[in-house]
mmCIF file of C-alpha atoms and ligand atoms in Angstrom:
data_model
loop_
_atom_site.group_PDB
_atom_site.id
_atom_site.type_symbol
_atom_site.label_atom_id
_atom_site.label_comp_id
_atom_site.label_asym_id
_atom_site.label_seq_id
_atom_site.Cartn_x
_atom_site.Cartn_y
_atom_site.Cartn_z
ATOM 1 C CA MET A 15 149.122 91.261 144.421
ATOM 2 C CA ARG A 16 146.089 89.303 143.216
ATOM 3 C CA VAL A 17 145.669 89.244 139.489
ATOM 4 C CA TYR A 18 142.700 88.816 137.777
ATOM 5 C CA ASN A 19 142.304 85.115 136.854
ATOM 6 C CA PHE A 20 140.580 84.052 134.380
ATOM 7 C CA SER A 21 141.120 80.295 134.688
ATOM 8 C CA ALA A 22 138.663 77.550 133.787
ATOM 9 C CA GLY A 23 139.492 75.445 136.873
ATOM 10 C CA PRO A 24 140.900 75.435 139.345
ATOM 11 C CA ALA A 25 139.363 78.751 139.383
ATOM 12 C CA VAL A 26 139.114 82.261 141.245
ATOM 13 C CA LEU A 27 137.549 81.687 144.645
ATOM 14 C CA PRO A 28 135.974 84.574 146.827
ATOM 15 C CA GLU A 29 138.713 87.131 148.604
ATOM 16 C CA GLU A 30 136.533 86.984 151.749
ATOM 17 C CA VAL A 31 136.783 83.341 151.615
ATOM 18 C CA LEU A 32 140.616 82.787 151.593
ATOM 19 C CA LYS A 33 141.375 85.814 153.847
ATOM 20 C CA GLU A 34 138.551 83.816 156.742
ATOM 21 C CA ALA A 35 140.403 80.656 156.159
ATOM 22 C CA ALA A 36 143.786 82.396 156.324
ATOM 23 C CA ASP A 37 142.982 83.603 159.582
ATOM 24 C CA GLU A 38 141.431 80.397 160.914
ATOM 25 C CA MET A 39 144.490 78.397 159.915
ATOM 26 C CA MET A 40 146.554 77.882 162.798
ATOM 27 C CA ASP A 41 143.503 78.068 164.935
ATOM 28 C CA TYR A 42 140.192 76.721 163.882
ATOM 29 C CA ARG A 43 137.516 78.281 166.374
ATOM 30 C CA GLY A 44 139.762 77.952 169.656
ATOM 31 C CA THR A 45 140.200 74.153 169.025
ATOM 32 C CA GLY A 46 144.374 74.895 168.573
ATOM 33 C CA MET A 47 144.590 73.240 165.238
ATOM 34 C CA SER A 48 143.644 74.102 161.437
ATOM 35 C CA VAL A 49 141.105 72.083 159.725
ATOM 36 C CA MET A 50 143.246 70.605 158.045
ATOM 37 C CA GLU A 51 144.941 68.396 161.164
ATOM 38 C CA MET A 52 141.467 67.584 163.241
ATOM 39 C CA SER A 53 139.601 64.461 163.121
ATOM 40 C CA HIS A 54 136.886 64.150 160.454
ATOM 41 C CA ARG A 55 134.846 62.403 163.445
ATOM 42 C CA SER A 56 135.549 65.729 165.949
ATOM 43 C CA LYS A 57 132.949 67.693 166.992
ATOM 44 C CA ALA A 58 134.200 70.725 165.477
ATOM 45 C CA TYR A 59 134.293 68.852 162.339
ATOM 46 C CA ASP A 60 131.121 67.239 162.098
ATOM 47 C CA GLU A 61 129.865 70.953 162.437
ATOM 48 C CA ILE A 62 131.578 72.244 159.741
ATOM 49 C CA ILE A 63 130.322 68.917 156.934
ATOM 50 C CA LYS A 64 126.481 69.652 158.457
ATOM 51 C CA ASP A 65 126.636 72.888 158.224
ATOM 52 C CA ALA A 66 127.530 72.793 154.412
ATOM 53 C CA GLU A 67 124.982 70.830 153.807
ATOM 54 C CA LYS A 68 122.857 72.692 155.132
ATOM 55 C CA ASP A 69 123.623 75.922 153.622
ATOM 56 C CA LEU A 70 123.776 73.812 149.864
ATOM 57 C CA ARG A 71 120.412 72.852 150.968
ATOM 58 C CA ASP A 72 118.728 76.535 151.946
ATOM 59 C CA LEU A 73 120.771 77.636 148.736
ATOM 60 C CA MET A 74 119.132 75.290 146.216
ATOM 61 C CA ASN A 75 116.289 74.689 147.760
ATOM 62 C CA ILE A 76 116.948 70.876 147.477
ATOM 63 C CA PRO A 77 113.519 68.934 148.487
ATOM 64 C CA ASP A 78 113.671 66.186 151.488
ATOM 65 C CA ASN A 79 113.928 63.374 149.228
ATOM 66 C CA TYR A 80 117.357 64.122 147.545
ATOM 67 C CA LYS A 81 120.692 63.407 149.291
ATOM 68 C CA VAL A 82 123.835 65.319 148.746
ATOM 69 C CA LEU A 83 126.633 63.522 148.883
ATOM 70 C CA PHE A 84 130.718 65.126 149.191
ATOM 71 C CA LEU A 85 132.798 62.286 147.310
ATOM 72 C CA GLN A 86 136.047 62.306 146.002
ATOM 73 C CA GLY A 87 137.918 61.364 142.593
ATOM 74 C CA GLY A 88 136.441 64.546 140.890
ATOM 75 C CA ALA A 89 134.183 64.591 138.208
ATOM 76 C CA SER A 90 135.441 61.975 136.103
ATOM 77 C CA GLN A 91 135.210 59.166 138.258
ATOM 78 C CA PHE A 92 131.174 59.838 138.436
ATOM 79 C CA PHE A 93 131.195 59.383 134.963
ATOM 80 C CA ALA A 94 131.374 55.955 135.950
ATOM 81 C CA GLU A 95 129.197 55.739 139.224
ATOM 82 C CA VAL A 96 126.423 57.367 137.172
ATOM 83 C CA PRO A 97 126.136 53.536 134.990
ATOM 84 C CA MET A 98 127.441 51.743 137.770
ATOM 85 C CA ASN A 99 124.311 52.823 140.235
ATOM 86 C CA MET A 100 121.644 53.701 137.558
ATOM 87 C CA MET A 101 122.280 51.205 134.620
ATOM 88 C CA LYS A 102 119.690 48.436 135.543
ATOM 89 C CA ASN A 103 118.391 47.943 131.887
ATOM 90 C CA LYS A 104 122.294 48.778 130.541
ATOM 91 C CA LYS A 105 120.857 51.157 128.251
ATOM 92 C CA ALA A 106 121.421 55.090 128.838
ATOM 93 C CA ALA A 107 121.038 58.114 126.262
ATOM 94 C CA TYR A 108 124.095 60.703 126.276
ATOM 95 C CA ILE A 109 124.053 64.258 124.801
ATOM 96 C CA ILE A 110 127.182 64.819 123.241
ATOM 97 C CA THR A 111 128.045 68.603 123.450
ATOM 98 C CA GLY A 112 131.695 68.467 124.320
ATOM 99 C CA GLN A 113 134.910 67.001 125.571
ATOM 100 C CA TRP A 114 133.122 66.047 129.172
ATOM 101 C CA ALA A 115 129.962 64.849 127.740
ATOM 102 C CA LYS A 116 132.044 62.738 125.378
ATOM 103 C CA LYS A 117 133.887 61.182 127.999
ATOM 104 C CA ALA A 118 131.191 60.231 129.823
ATOM 105 C CA TRP A 119 129.498 58.449 127.199
ATOM 106 C CA GLN A 120 132.541 56.714 126.732
ATOM 107 C CA GLU A 121 133.224 55.933 130.063
ATOM 108 C CA ALA A 122 129.368 54.659 130.471
ATOM 109 C CA LYS A 123 130.006 52.081 127.543
ATOM 110 C CA ILE A 124 132.284 50.320 129.276
ATOM 111 C CA TYR A 125 129.074 49.251 131.572
ATOM 112 C CA GLY A 126 126.345 49.104 129.021
ATOM 113 C CA GLU A 127 124.627 50.209 126.071
ATOM 114 C CA ALA A 128 125.113 54.184 125.837
ATOM 115 C CA ILE A 129 123.683 55.642 122.919
ATOM 116 C CA ASP A 130 124.543 59.092 121.481
ATOM 117 C CA VAL A 131 121.061 60.755 120.919
ATOM 118 C CA ALA A 132 122.315 64.130 120.117
ATOM 119 C CA SER A 133 125.438 65.756 119.072
ATOM 120 C CA SER A 134 126.889 69.277 117.964
ATOM 121 C CA ALA A 135 129.914 68.037 117.061
ATOM 122 C CA ASP A 136 129.586 69.102 113.527
ATOM 123 C CA LYS A 137 130.160 72.430 114.477
ATOM 124 C CA THR A 138 133.083 72.202 116.965
ATOM 125 C CA PHE A 139 130.071 72.021 119.455
ATOM 126 C CA SER A 140 129.392 75.950 119.253
ATOM 127 C CA TYR A 141 126.014 75.370 120.012
ATOM 128 C CA ILE A 142 123.276 72.965 121.727
ATOM 129 C CA PRO A 143 121.465 70.535 119.737
ATOM 130 C CA ASP A 144 117.465 70.780 119.903
ATOM 131 C CA CYS A 145 116.575 68.254 122.320
ATOM 132 C CA SER A 146 112.823 68.699 122.094
ATOM 133 C CA ASP A 147 111.930 65.023 120.298
ATOM 134 C CA LEU A 148 114.911 63.036 120.760
ATOM 135 C CA ALA A 149 114.964 59.081 119.813
ATOM 136 C CA ILE A 150 114.999 57.909 123.649
ATOM 137 C CA PRO A 151 114.770 54.038 124.063
ATOM 138 C CA GLU A 152 112.132 53.053 126.161
ATOM 139 C CA ASP A 153 114.259 50.993 128.390
ATOM 140 C CA ALA A 154 116.896 53.652 128.948
ATOM 141 C CA ASP A 155 117.465 54.100 132.435
ATOM 142 C CA TYR A 156 118.443 57.941 132.291
ATOM 143 C CA VAL A 157 119.424 60.629 129.676
ATOM 144 C CA TYR A 158 123.082 62.558 129.982
ATOM 145 C CA ILE A 159 123.743 66.039 129.764
ATOM 146 C CA CYS A 160 126.712 68.110 130.339
ATOM 147 C CA GLU A 161 124.768 71.389 131.345
ATOM 148 C CA ASN A 162 127.526 73.933 130.858
ATOM 149 C CA ASN A 163 130.396 72.992 128.643
ATOM 150 C CA THR A 164 133.316 74.076 130.044
ATOM 151 C CA ILE A 165 135.612 73.918 127.199
ATOM 152 C CA TYR A 166 133.131 75.207 124.119
ATOM 153 C CA GLY A 167 131.330 77.842 126.268
ATOM 154 C CA THR A 168 127.601 76.465 125.700
ATOM 155 C CA LYS A 169 124.910 76.085 128.289
ATOM 156 C CA PHE A 170 121.345 73.817 128.418
ATOM 157 C CA TRP A 171 119.663 77.129 129.003
ATOM 158 C CA GLN A 172 116.440 74.550 128.316
ATOM 159 C CA LEU A 173 116.530 70.846 129.730
ATOM 160 C CA PRO A 174 116.054 68.251 127.098
ATOM 161 C CA ASN A 175 112.669 66.636 126.723
ATOM 162 C CA THR A 176 113.689 63.040 128.425
ATOM 163 C CA LYS A 177 110.254 61.997 127.515
ATOM 164 C CA GLY A 178 109.841 60.871 131.119
ATOM 165 C CA LYS A 179 113.451 59.263 131.925
ATOM 166 C CA ASP A 180 115.415 60.259 134.682
ATOM 167 C CA LEU A 181 118.064 63.251 133.811
ATOM 168 C CA VAL A 182 121.687 63.206 135.474
ATOM 169 C CA SER A 183 123.538 66.460 134.627
ATOM 170 C CA ASP A 184 127.272 67.307 135.123
ATOM 171 C CA VAL A 185 126.868 70.892 136.532
ATOM 172 C CA SER A 186 130.590 71.527 137.674
ATOM 173 C CA SER A 187 130.767 74.804 135.609
ATOM 174 C CA CYS A 188 127.803 76.070 136.481
ATOM 175 C CA PHE A 189 127.600 75.138 140.050
ATOM 176 C CA LEU A 190 125.388 77.697 141.976
ATOM 177 C CA SER A 191 125.600 80.197 139.078
ATOM 178 C CA GLU A 192 121.845 80.932 139.214
ATOM 179 C CA PRO A 193 118.774 79.160 140.461
ATOM 180 C CA VAL A 194 117.661 75.482 139.704
ATOM 181 C CA ASP A 195 114.699 73.218 140.123
ATOM 182 C CA VAL A 196 116.330 70.548 141.880
ATOM 183 C CA SER A 197 113.138 68.387 141.238
ATOM 184 C CA LYS A 198 113.421 68.565 137.502
ATOM 185 C CA TYR A 199 116.690 66.157 138.136
ATOM 186 C CA ALA A 200 117.403 62.859 139.127
ATOM 187 C CA VAL A 201 120.953 63.640 139.733
ATOM 188 C CA ILE A 202 122.974 67.050 139.580
ATOM 189 C CA TYR A 203 126.684 66.528 140.101
ATOM 190 C CA GLY A 204 129.919 68.748 139.783
ATOM 191 C CA GLY A 205 133.543 68.683 140.480
ATOM 192 C CA VAL A 206 133.668 72.193 142.963
ATOM 193 C CA GLN A 207 137.195 73.263 141.452
ATOM 194 C CA LYS A 208 135.207 75.411 138.814
ATOM 195 C CA ASN A 209 132.760 77.504 140.748
ATOM 196 C CA VAL A 210 132.705 76.089 144.277
ATOM 197 C CA GLY A 211 135.476 75.572 146.130
ATOM 198 C CA PRO A 212 138.675 73.588 145.797
ATOM 199 C CA ALA A 213 139.643 70.429 143.805
ATOM 200 C CA GLY A 214 139.329 67.499 145.234
ATOM 201 C CA VAL A 215 135.588 67.563 146.282
ATOM 202 C CA VAL A 216 132.504 66.288 143.819
ATOM 203 C CA ILE A 217 129.202 67.418 145.477
ATOM 204 C CA ALA A 218 126.249 64.923 144.250
ATOM 205 C CA ILE A 219 122.306 65.971 144.873
ATOM 206 C CA ILE A 220 120.636 62.227 144.124
ATOM 207 C CA ARG A 221 117.294 61.414 144.356
ATOM 208 C CA GLU A 222 116.394 59.205 147.102
ATOM 209 C CA ASP A 223 114.816 56.346 145.297
ATOM 210 C CA LEU A 224 118.263 55.910 143.171
ATOM 211 C CA ILE A 225 120.268 55.075 145.891
ATOM 212 C CA THR A 226 119.671 51.044 146.681
ATOM 213 C CA ASP A 227 121.951 48.261 146.885
ATOM 214 C CA ASP A 228 121.116 47.437 143.157
ATOM 215 C CA VAL A 229 124.548 48.074 141.477
ATOM 216 C CA LEU A 230 125.996 46.906 138.714
ATOM 217 C CA PRO A 231 127.804 43.515 139.813
ATOM 218 C CA GLY A 232 131.917 44.594 140.780
ATOM 219 C CA THR A 233 130.623 48.067 141.761
ATOM 220 C CA PRO A 234 133.371 49.302 144.217
ATOM 221 C CA THR A 235 131.853 50.043 148.257
ATOM 222 C CA MET A 236 133.401 53.370 147.613
ATOM 223 C CA LEU A 237 131.430 53.748 144.539
ATOM 224 C CA LYS A 238 128.570 52.815 145.374
ATOM 225 C CA TRP A 239 126.212 55.767 146.376
ATOM 226 C CA LYS A 240 124.593 53.767 149.000
ATOM 227 C CA THR A 241 127.827 53.173 150.842
ATOM 228 C CA GLN A 242 128.321 57.362 151.166
ATOM 229 C CA ALA A 243 124.386 57.995 151.287
ATOM 230 C CA ASP A 244 124.497 55.639 154.207
ATOM 231 C CA ASN A 245 127.438 57.124 156.114
ATOM 232 C CA ASP A 246 126.257 60.805 155.259
ATOM 233 C CA SER A 247 129.420 60.811 153.656
ATOM 234 C CA LEU A 248 131.706 59.652 156.355
ATOM 235 C CA TYR A 249 132.448 56.271 155.238
ATOM 236 C CA ASN A 250 135.912 57.103 154.963
ATOM 237 C CA THR A 251 138.246 60.119 155.310
ATOM 238 C CA PRO A 252 136.334 62.858 153.380
ATOM 239 C CA PRO A 253 138.217 65.784 151.558
ATOM 240 C CA CYS A 254 137.870 67.386 154.933
ATOM 241 C CA TYR A 255 140.006 70.738 154.344
ATOM 242 C CA GLY A 256 138.053 71.079 150.793
ATOM 243 C CA ILE A 257 134.404 70.427 152.050
ATOM 244 C CA TYR A 258 135.429 73.227 154.627
ATOM 245 C CA ILE A 259 135.951 75.915 152.110
ATOM 246 C CA CYS A 260 132.540 74.786 150.064
ATOM 247 C CA GLY A 261 130.815 75.541 153.461
ATOM 248 C CA LYS A 262 132.345 78.867 153.480
ATOM 249 C CA VAL A 263 131.895 79.592 149.640
ATOM 250 C CA PHE A 264 127.920 78.691 150.760
ATOM 251 C CA LYS A 265 128.023 81.785 153.526
ATOM 252 C CA TRP A 266 129.568 83.871 151.037
ATOM 253 C CA ILE A 267 126.866 83.086 148.286
ATOM 254 C CA LYS A 268 123.987 83.436 151.093
ATOM 255 C CA LYS A 269 125.369 86.792 151.950
ATOM 256 C CA MET A 270 125.768 87.863 148.591
ATOM 257 C CA GLY A 271 121.654 87.383 148.299
ATOM 258 C CA GLY A 272 121.883 83.879 146.914
ATOM 259 C CA LEU A 273 121.352 82.480 143.498
ATOM 260 C CA GLU A 274 118.946 84.907 142.211
ATOM 261 C CA ALA A 275 121.805 87.687 143.086
ATOM 262 C CA MET A 276 124.376 85.532 141.472
ATOM 263 C CA LYS A 277 122.561 85.009 138.629
ATOM 264 C CA ALA A 278 122.177 88.689 138.195
ATOM 265 C CA HIS A 279 125.567 89.384 138.827
ATOM 266 C CA ASN A 280 126.601 86.614 136.427
ATOM 267 C CA GLU A 281 124.424 87.822 133.749
ATOM 268 C CA LYS A 282 125.970 91.564 134.045
ATOM 269 C CA LYS A 283 129.427 90.417 133.950
ATOM 270 C CA ALA A 284 128.902 88.002 130.820
ATOM 271 C CA LYS A 285 126.837 91.129 128.755
ATOM 272 C CA ILE A 286 129.449 93.310 129.334
ATOM 273 C CA LEU A 287 131.898 90.592 127.616
ATOM 274 C CA TYR A 288 129.659 89.381 124.904
ATOM 275 C CA ASP A 289 128.496 92.713 123.915
ATOM 276 C CA PHE A 290 132.144 93.987 123.567
ATOM 277 C CA LEU A 291 132.572 90.737 121.277
ATOM 278 C CA ASP A 292 129.751 91.078 119.390
ATOM 279 C CA SER A 293 130.791 94.510 118.673
ATOM 280 C CA SER A 294 134.781 94.048 117.932
ATOM 281 C CA LYS A 295 136.287 93.675 114.576
ATOM 282 C CA LEU A 296 138.958 92.183 115.708
ATOM 283 C CA PHE A 297 137.512 89.515 118.391
ATOM 284 C CA LYS A 298 134.657 86.944 118.051
ATOM 285 C CA ALA A 299 132.849 85.028 119.772
ATOM 286 C CA THR A 300 132.386 81.491 119.001
ATOM 287 C CA VAL A 301 129.036 80.453 120.359
ATOM 288 C CA ARG A 302 125.573 81.110 119.341
ATOM 289 C CA PRO A 303 123.792 83.774 120.484
ATOM 290 C CA GLU A 304 121.299 81.796 122.041
ATOM 291 C CA ASP A 305 123.249 78.841 123.688
ATOM 292 C CA ARG A 306 126.167 81.330 125.393
ATOM 293 C CA SER A 307 127.330 80.257 128.996
ATOM 294 C CA LEU A 308 127.336 83.026 131.585
ATOM 295 C CA MET A 309 130.564 81.029 133.280
ATOM 296 C CA ASN A 310 132.836 80.300 130.225
ATOM 297 C CA VAL A 311 133.323 82.947 127.053
ATOM 298 C CA PRO A 312 135.185 81.410 124.181
ATOM 299 C CA PHE A 313 136.634 83.871 121.803
ATOM 300 C CA VAL A 314 139.151 84.094 118.704
ATOM 301 C CA THR A 315 140.764 86.862 116.780
ATOM 302 C CA GLY A 316 141.009 84.477 113.726
ATOM 303 C CA ASN A 317 144.743 84.543 113.615
ATOM 304 C CA GLU A 318 146.526 82.407 116.014
ATOM 305 C CA GLU A 319 150.081 84.322 116.147
ATOM 306 C CA LEU A 320 147.827 87.462 117.625
ATOM 307 C CA ASP A 321 145.932 85.317 119.489
ATOM 308 C CA ALA A 322 149.249 84.213 121.401
ATOM 309 C CA LYS A 323 150.326 87.797 121.746
ATOM 310 C CA PHE A 324 147.005 88.969 123.261
ATOM 311 C CA VAL A 325 147.392 85.877 125.811
ATOM 312 C CA LYS A 326 151.095 86.842 126.646
ATOM 313 C CA GLU A 327 150.044 91.024 127.103
ATOM 314 C CA ALA A 328 147.316 90.375 129.035
ATOM 315 C CA LYS A 329 149.216 88.316 131.274
ATOM 316 C CA ALA A 330 151.542 91.013 131.590
ATOM 317 C CA ALA A 331 148.586 93.224 132.030
ATOM 318 C CA GLY A 332 147.603 91.189 135.421
ATOM 319 C CA LEU A 333 144.883 89.251 133.545
ATOM 320 C CA GLU A 334 145.338 85.465 133.628
ATOM 321 C CA ASN A 335 144.775 82.238 131.969
ATOM 322 C CA LEU A 336 143.250 83.535 129.176
ATOM 323 C CA LYS A 337 144.357 80.742 126.763
ATOM 324 C CA GLY A 338 142.093 78.761 125.255
ATOM 325 C CA HIS A 339 141.615 75.093 126.136
ATOM 326 C CA ARG A 340 144.583 73.200 124.443
ATOM 327 C CA SER A 341 141.676 71.305 122.048
ATOM 328 C CA VAL A 342 140.345 74.236 120.745
ATOM 329 C CA GLY A 343 142.708 77.251 121.012
ATOM 330 C CA GLY A 344 141.928 80.799 120.868
ATOM 331 C CA MET A 345 140.853 82.452 124.232
ATOM 332 C CA ARG A 346 138.424 81.824 127.055
ATOM 333 C CA ALA A 347 137.419 84.134 129.646
ATOM 334 C CA SER A 348 136.305 81.991 132.318
ATOM 335 C CA ILE A 349 134.001 84.751 134.635
ATOM 336 C CA TYR A 350 133.089 82.406 137.832
ATOM 337 C CA ASN A 351 130.830 83.881 140.356
ATOM 338 C CA ALA A 352 134.026 85.049 142.232
ATOM 339 C CA MET A 353 135.077 86.884 139.585
ATOM 340 C CA PRO A 354 134.031 90.498 140.693
ATOM 341 C CA ILE A 355 132.461 92.902 137.636
ATOM 342 C CA GLU A 356 135.892 94.784 137.921
ATOM 343 C CA GLY A 357 137.486 91.821 136.493
ATOM 344 C CA VAL A 358 135.479 91.628 133.395
ATOM 345 C CA GLU A 359 135.975 95.299 133.140
ATOM 346 C CA ALA A 360 139.320 95.607 133.368
ATOM 347 C CA LEU A 361 139.224 92.371 130.540
ATOM 348 C CA VAL A 362 137.194 94.415 127.952
ATOM 349 C CA ALA A 363 139.271 97.808 128.376
ATOM 350 C CA PHE A 364 142.456 95.688 127.526
ATOM 351 C CA MET A 365 140.554 94.299 124.448
ATOM 352 C CA LYS A 366 139.821 97.524 123.390
ATOM 353 C CA LYS A 367 143.448 98.531 123.560
ATOM 354 C CA PHE A 368 144.644 95.591 122.127
ATOM 355 C CA GLU A 369 142.330 96.282 119.162
ATOM 356 C CA GLU A 370 143.404 99.585 118.609
ATOM 357 C CA GLU A 371 146.999 98.394 118.362
ATOM 358 C CA ASN A 372 146.640 95.504 116.123
ATOM 359 C CA SER A 373 144.365 96.763 113.540
HETATM 360 C C1 PLP B 20 136.470 70.018 134.892
HETATM 361 C C2 PLP B 20 135.303 69.432 134.198
HETATM 362 C C3 PLP B 20 135.225 67.580 134.482
HETATM 363 C C4 PLP B 20 136.163 67.207 135.266
HETATM 364 O O1 PLP B 20 136.590 67.325 136.219
HETATM 365 P P1 PLP B 20 137.548 66.690 137.208
HETATM 366 O O2 PLP B 20 137.219 66.612 138.708
HETATM 367 O O3 PLP B 20 139.027 67.104 136.898
HETATM 368 O O4 PLP B 20 137.244 65.238 136.868
HETATM 369 C C5 PLP B 20 133.893 67.056 134.162
HETATM 370 N N1 PLP B 20 132.737 68.139 133.348
HETATM 371 C C6 PLP B 20 132.865 69.121 133.528
HETATM 372 C C7 PLP B 20 131.991 70.111 132.998
HETATM 373 C C8 PLP B 20 133.894 69.920 133.593
HETATM 374 O O5 PLP B 20 134.254 71.295 133.261
#
């Protein structure tokens, strides 16, 4: 029996995708082998990776002057790739809206001057700071954001005013959750294990002019974007199986109606949960209403023992992984694309029952 899985990542995937992958496990379309067992240089695999890129380009309407790279190392390795490939002046502006932004900022400091131009640390990252007029240095190479803050449940609903500088965005936990205008960014990237596929793949969408040989001295061959771009993400063995599953998820999203439909689906789910939280006497959402994420919804009762009891009883009721991140406590429901509306309804019904029994 499958549970409703509210994990922040690795996270729920569409059942249709899992079933299809299961059907193709022993014999992928007459090749007599699984995708895990085939050469990444084979004709069958070439089709898989090319199709995946094409479907992603269709979904996100990616302009021709952007490359799509399928990489490894997690979003965390990309924290270093950004300065290695982009810090020509050795200076960048970081907006600190949570742990992932902070980690990226700390990583960038290894390579140059990374300036924290705004932060919401003063209120436990429960809001997005005003980014309309930041002190961005004239010679900054880029401005960096974490667009959806997985741990704290905030989302940039308006991109920062970068004063003409290139914008780099970590979208790990909001990838493909809604339409985006790719042309507003220099780099969009994310680990796929939150909303798109299995762990082990990072997708990066990079404006072509940023892909050059002019990288910081000492940049490893593998971490140089040009190496990956020149070889269509096949410089070495890519995370083949993970890319294959991502490709299936892209097709699933297309079938569901694309990113507009995903956004409507996600808004509907989030509204059910936030409306309940805002009306509840026991549970409270922790994020300022205008900055709330559609993907990650943290909430608390205000009583740690009661929080623990809730998580335990929810698990027994088939609602799994509702414990908040270890750094913040409380609860967090991650309601990514593949979480059905029934899952959110079941969660709210359970919360109502718990509230009645515990107040
Ligand atoms: C999970 C997460 C990361 C880290 O991803 P890894 O693939 O584990 O390195 C980075 N940024 C955001 C926004 C995340 O949610």
